[in-house]
Coordinates of N, CA and C in Angstrom, one line a residue:
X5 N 13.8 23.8 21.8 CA 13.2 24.5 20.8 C 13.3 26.0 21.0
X6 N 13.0 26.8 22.2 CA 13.1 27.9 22.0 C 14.6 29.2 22.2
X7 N 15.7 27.4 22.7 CA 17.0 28.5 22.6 C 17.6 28.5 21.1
X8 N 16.6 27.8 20.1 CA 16.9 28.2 18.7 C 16.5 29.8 18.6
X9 N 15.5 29.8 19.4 CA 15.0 31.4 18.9 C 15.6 32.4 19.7
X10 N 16.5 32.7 18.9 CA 17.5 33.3 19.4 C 16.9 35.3 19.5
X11 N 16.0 35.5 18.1 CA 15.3 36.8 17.8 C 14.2 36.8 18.9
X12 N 13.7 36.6 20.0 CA 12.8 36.7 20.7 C 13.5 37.2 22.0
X13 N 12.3 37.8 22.5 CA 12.9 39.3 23.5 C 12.4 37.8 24.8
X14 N 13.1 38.1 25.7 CA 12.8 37.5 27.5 C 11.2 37.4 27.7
X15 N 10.8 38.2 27.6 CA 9.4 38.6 27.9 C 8.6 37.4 27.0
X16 N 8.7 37.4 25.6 CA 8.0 36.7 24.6 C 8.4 35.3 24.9
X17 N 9.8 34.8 25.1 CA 10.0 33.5 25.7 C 9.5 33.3 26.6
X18 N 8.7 33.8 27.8 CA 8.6 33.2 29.1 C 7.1 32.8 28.7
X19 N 6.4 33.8 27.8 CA 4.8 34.1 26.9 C 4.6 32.3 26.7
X20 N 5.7 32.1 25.2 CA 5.8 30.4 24.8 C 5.9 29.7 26.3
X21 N 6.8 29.7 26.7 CA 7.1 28.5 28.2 C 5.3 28.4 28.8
X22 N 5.4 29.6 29.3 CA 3.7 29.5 29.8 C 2.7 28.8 28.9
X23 N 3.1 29.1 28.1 CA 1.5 28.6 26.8 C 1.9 27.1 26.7
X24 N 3.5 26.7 26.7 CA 3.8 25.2 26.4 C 3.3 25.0 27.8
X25 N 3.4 25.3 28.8 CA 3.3 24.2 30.2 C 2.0 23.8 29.9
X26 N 1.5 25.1 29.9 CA -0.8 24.6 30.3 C -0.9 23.7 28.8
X27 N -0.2 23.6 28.0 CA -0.8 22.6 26.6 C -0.5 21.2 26.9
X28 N 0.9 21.1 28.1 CA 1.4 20.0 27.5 C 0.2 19.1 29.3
X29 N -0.1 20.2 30.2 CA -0.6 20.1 31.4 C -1.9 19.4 31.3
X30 N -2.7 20.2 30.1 CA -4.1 20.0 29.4 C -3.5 18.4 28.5
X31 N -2.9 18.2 28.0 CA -2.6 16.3 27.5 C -2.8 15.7 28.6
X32 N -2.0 16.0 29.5 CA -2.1 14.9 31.0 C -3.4 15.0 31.4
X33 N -3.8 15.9 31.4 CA -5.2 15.5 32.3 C -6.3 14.7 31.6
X34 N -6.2 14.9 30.1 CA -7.2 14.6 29.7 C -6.3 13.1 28.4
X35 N -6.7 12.3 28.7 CA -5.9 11.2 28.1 C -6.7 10.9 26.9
X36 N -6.2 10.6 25.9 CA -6.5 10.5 24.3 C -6.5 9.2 23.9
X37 N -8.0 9.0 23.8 CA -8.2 7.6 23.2 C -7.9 7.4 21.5
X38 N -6.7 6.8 21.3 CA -7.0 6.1 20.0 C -7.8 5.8 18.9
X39 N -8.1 6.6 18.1 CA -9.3 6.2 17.3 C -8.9 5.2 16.2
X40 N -9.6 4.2 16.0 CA -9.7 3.0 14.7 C -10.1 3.8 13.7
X41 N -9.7 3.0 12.4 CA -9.8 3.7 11.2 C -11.3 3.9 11.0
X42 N -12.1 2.9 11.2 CA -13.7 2.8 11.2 C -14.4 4.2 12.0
X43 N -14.1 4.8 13.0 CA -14.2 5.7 13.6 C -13.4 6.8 12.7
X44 N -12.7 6.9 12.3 CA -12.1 8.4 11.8 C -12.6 8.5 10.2
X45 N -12.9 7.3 9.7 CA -14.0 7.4 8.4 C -15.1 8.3 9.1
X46 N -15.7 7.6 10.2 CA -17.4 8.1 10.4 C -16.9 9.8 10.6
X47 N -16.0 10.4 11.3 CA -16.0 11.9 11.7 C -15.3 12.5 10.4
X48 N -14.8 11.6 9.9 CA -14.0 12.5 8.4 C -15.3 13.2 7.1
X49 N -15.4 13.9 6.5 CA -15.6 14.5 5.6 C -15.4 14.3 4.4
X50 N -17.2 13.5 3.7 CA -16.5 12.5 2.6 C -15.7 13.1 1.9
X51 N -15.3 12.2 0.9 CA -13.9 12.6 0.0 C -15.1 12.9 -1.5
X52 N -14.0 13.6 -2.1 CA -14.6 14.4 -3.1 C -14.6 13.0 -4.2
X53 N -15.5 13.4 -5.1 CA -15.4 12.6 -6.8 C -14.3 12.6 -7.3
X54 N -13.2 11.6 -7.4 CA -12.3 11.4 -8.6 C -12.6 10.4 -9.5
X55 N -12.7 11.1 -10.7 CA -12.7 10.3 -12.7 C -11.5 10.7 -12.6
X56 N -11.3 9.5 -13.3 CA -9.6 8.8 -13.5 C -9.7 8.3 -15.1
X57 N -9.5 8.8 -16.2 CA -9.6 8.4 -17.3 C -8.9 6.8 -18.1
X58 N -9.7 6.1 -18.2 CA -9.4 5.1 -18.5 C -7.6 4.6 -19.2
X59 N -7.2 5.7 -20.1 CA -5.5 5.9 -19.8 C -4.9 6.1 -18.6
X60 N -5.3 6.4 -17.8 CA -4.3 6.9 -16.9 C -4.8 5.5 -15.5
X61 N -5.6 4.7 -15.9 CA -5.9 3.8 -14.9 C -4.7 3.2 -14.1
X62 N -4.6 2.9 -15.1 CA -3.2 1.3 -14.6 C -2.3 2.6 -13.8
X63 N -2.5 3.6 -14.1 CA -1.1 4.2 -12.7 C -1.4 4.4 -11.5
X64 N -2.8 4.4 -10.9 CA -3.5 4.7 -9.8 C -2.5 3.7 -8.8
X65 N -2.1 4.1 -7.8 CA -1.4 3.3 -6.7 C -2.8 2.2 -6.4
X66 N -2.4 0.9 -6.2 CA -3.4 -0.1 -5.3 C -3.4 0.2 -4.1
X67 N -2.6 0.8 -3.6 CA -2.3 0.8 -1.9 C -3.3 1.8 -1.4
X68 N -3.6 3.0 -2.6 CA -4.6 3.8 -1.7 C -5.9 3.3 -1.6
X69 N -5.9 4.2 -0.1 CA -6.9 4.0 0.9 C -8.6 5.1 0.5
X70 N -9.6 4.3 -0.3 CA -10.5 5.3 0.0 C -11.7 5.5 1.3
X71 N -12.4 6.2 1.4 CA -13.1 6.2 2.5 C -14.3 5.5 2.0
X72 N -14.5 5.5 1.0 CA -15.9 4.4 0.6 C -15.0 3.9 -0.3
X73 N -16.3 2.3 -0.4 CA -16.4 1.5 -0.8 C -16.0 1.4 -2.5
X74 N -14.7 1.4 -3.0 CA -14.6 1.3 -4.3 C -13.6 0.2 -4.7
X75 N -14.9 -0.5 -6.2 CA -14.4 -1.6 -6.6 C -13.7 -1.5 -8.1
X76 N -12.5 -1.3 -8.3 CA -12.0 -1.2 -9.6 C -12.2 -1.8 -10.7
X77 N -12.4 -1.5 -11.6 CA -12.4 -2.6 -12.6 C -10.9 -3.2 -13.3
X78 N -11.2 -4.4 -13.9 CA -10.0 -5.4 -14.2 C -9.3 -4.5 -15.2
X79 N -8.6 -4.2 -15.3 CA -7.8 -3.8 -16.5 C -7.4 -4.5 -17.5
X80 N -7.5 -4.0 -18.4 CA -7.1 -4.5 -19.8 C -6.0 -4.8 -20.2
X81 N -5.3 -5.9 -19.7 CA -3.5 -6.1 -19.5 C -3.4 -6.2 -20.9
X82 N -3.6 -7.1 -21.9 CA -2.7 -6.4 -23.3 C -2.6 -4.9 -23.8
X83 N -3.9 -4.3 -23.8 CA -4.0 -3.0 -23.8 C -2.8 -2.4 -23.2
X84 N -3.0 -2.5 -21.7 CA -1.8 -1.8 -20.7 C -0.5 -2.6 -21.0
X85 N 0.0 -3.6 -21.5 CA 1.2 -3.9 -22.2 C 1.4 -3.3 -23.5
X86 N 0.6 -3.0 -24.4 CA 0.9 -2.5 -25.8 C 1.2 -1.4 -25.8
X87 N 0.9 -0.7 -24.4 CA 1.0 0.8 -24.7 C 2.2 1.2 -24.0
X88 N 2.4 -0.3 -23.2 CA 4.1 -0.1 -22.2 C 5.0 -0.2 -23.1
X89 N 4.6 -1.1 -24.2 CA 5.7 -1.4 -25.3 C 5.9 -0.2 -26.4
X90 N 4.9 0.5 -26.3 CA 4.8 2.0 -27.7 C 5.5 2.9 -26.8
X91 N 5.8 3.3 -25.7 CA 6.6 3.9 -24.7 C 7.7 3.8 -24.7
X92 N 8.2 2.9 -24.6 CA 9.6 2.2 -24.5 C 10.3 2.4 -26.3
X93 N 9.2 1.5 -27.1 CA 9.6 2.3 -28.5 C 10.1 3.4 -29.0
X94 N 8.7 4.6 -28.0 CA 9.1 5.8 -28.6 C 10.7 6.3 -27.5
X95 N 10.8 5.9 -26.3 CA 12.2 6.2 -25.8 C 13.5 5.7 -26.4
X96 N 13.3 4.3 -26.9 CA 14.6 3.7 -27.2 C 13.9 3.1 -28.8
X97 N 14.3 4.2 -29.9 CA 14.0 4.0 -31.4 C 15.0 2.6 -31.7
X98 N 14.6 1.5 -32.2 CA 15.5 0.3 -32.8 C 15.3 0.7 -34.3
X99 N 16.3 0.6 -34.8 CA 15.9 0.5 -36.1 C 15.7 -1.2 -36.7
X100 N 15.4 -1.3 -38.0 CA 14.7 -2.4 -38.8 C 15.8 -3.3 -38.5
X101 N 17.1 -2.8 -39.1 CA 18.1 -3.7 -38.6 C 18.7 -4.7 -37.6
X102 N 18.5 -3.6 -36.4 CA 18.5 -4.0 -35.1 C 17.7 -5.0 -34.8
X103 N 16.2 -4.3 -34.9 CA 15.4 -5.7 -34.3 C 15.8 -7.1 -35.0
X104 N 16.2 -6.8 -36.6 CA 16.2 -8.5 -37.4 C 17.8 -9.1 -36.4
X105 N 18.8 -7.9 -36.2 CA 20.0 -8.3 -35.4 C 19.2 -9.2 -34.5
X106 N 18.5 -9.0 -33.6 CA 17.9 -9.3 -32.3 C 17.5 -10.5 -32.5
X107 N 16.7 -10.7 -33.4 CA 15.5 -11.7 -34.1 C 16.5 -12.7 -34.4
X108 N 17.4 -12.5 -34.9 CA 18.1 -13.9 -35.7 C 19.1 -14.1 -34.3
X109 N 19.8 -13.6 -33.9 CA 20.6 -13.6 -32.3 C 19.8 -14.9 -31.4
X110 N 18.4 -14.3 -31.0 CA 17.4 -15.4 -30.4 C 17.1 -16.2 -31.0
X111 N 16.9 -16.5 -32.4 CA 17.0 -18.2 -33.1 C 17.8 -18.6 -33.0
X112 N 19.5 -18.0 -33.7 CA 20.2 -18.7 -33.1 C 20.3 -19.5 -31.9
X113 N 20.5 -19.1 -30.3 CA 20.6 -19.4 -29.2 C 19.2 -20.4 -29.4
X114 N 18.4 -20.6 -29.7 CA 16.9 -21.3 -29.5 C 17.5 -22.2 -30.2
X115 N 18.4 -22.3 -31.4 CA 19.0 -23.9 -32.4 C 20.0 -24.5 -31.3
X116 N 20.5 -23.7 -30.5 CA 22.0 -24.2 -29.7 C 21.2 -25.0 -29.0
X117 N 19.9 -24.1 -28.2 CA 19.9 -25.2 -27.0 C 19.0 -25.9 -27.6
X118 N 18.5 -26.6 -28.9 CA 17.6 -27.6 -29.2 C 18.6 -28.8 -29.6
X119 N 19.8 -28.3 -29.7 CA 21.4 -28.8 -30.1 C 21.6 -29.5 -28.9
X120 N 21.8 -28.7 -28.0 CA 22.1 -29.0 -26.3 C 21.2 -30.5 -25.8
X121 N 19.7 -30.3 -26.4 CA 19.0 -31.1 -25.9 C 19.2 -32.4 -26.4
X122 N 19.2 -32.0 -27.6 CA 19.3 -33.3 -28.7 C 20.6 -34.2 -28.1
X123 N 21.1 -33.8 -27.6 CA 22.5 -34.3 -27.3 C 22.6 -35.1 -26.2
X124 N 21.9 -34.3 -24.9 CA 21.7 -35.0 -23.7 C 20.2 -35.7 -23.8
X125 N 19.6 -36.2 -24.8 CA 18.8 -37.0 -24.8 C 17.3 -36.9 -24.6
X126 N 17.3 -35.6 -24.2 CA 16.1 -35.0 -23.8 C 14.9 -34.5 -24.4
X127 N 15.0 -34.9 -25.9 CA 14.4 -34.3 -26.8 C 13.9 -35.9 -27.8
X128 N 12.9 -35.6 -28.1 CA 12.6 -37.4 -29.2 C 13.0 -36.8 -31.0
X129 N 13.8 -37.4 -31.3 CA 14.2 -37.0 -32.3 C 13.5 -36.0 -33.7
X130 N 12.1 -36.8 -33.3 CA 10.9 -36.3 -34.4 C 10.9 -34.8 -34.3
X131 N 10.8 -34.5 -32.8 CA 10.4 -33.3 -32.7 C 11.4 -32.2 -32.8
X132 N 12.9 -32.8 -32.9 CA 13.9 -32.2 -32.8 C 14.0 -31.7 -33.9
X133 N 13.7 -32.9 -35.3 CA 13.7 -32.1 -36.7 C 12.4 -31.2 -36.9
X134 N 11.5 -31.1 -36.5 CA 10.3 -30.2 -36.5 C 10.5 -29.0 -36.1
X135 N 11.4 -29.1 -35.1 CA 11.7 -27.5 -34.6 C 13.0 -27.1 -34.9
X136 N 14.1 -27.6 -35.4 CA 15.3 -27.3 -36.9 C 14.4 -26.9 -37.7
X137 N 13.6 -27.2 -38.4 CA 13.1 -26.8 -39.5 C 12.5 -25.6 -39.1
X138 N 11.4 -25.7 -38.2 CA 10.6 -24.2 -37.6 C 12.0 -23.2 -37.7
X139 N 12.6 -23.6 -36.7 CA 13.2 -22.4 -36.6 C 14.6 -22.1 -38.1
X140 N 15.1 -23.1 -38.7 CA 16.0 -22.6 -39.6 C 15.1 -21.9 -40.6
X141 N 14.0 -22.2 -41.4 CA 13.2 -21.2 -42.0 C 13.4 -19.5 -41.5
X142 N 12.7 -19.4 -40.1 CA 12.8 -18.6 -39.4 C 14.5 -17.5 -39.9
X143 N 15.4 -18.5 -39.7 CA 16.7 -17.8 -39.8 C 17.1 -17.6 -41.0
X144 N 16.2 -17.9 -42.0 CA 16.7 -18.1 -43.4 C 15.8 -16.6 -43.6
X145 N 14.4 -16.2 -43.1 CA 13.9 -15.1 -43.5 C 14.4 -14.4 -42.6
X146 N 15.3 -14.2 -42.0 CA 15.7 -12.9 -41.2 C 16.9 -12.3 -42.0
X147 N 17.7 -13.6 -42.3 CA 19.1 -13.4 -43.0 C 18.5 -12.7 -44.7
X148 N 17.8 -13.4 -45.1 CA 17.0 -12.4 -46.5 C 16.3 -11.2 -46.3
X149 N 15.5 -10.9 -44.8 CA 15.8 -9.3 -44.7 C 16.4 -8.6 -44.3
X150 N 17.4 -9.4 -43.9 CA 18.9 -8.6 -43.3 C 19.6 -8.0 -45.1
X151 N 19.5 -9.6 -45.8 CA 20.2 -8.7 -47.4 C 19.4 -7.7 -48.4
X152 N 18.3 -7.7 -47.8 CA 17.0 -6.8 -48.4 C 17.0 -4.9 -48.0
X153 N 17.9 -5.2 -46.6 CA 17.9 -3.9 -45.9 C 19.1 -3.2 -46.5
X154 N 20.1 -4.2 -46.6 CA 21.6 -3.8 -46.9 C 21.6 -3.4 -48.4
X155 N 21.1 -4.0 -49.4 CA 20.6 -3.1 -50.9 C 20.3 -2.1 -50.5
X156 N 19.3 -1.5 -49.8 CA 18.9 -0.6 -49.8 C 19.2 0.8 -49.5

């Protein structure tokens, strides 16, 4: 360390060497017990009041450590989904189109693989026409606001 310091006069280095020996002299003699976390709570200096506004909850890291005793409250996961999804909204604008693109894309594939099932047996007939029907309705109102958007 100190043949980095290259700007210091002979005299001021030998100053540091001296002051390193007796610090590193003073460790040896006196050997340093380990303190547990329970012990460095008791000598630490409570921690201050943080209000965390009920927006900004769900970002609090879990991992932090307080010095007392704090019990969170459960979070409001649809809440905290709705507002992940108004986020993402406002980053990536879909327009009307898009989403009915999206919407009818996933029915489709949902008819294929009830297609798939019906095929390999896996499916009881009854129910196979029940959810053709659910879903071609479904495809029938996407495709009429797909021709509702395109007038427009």
């Amino acid at each position: 360390m100190l043949q980095e310091l290259s700007d210091l006069s002979s005299e001021e280095k030998s100053n540091i060497d001296g002051n390193l020996a007796i610090v590193t002299d003073i460790l040896k003699e006196n050997q340093m017990d380990i303190l547990n976390y329970d012990e460095i709570k008791r000598i630490q200096d409570p921690e201050p009041i943080i209000i965390i506004p009920e927006n900004l909850a769900p970002f609090v890291p879990k991992s932090t450590i307080y010095l007392t005793k704090f019990v969170p409250k459960d979070l409001n996961i649809k809440r905290f989904k709705s507002f992940q999804k108004r986020k993402l909204e406002q980053k990536i604008p879909y327009s009307k189109r898009e989403r009915l693109i999206d919407k009818k894309a996933g029915i489709v594939r949902t008819i294929s693989e009830l297609k798939v099932l019906k095929d390999n047996k896996e499916i009881e007939v009854e129910k196979f026409a029940e959810l053709m029907e659910k879903y071609s309705t479904k495809l029938k109102m996407c495709d009429t606001a797909l021709e509702k958007l395109a007038k427009m």
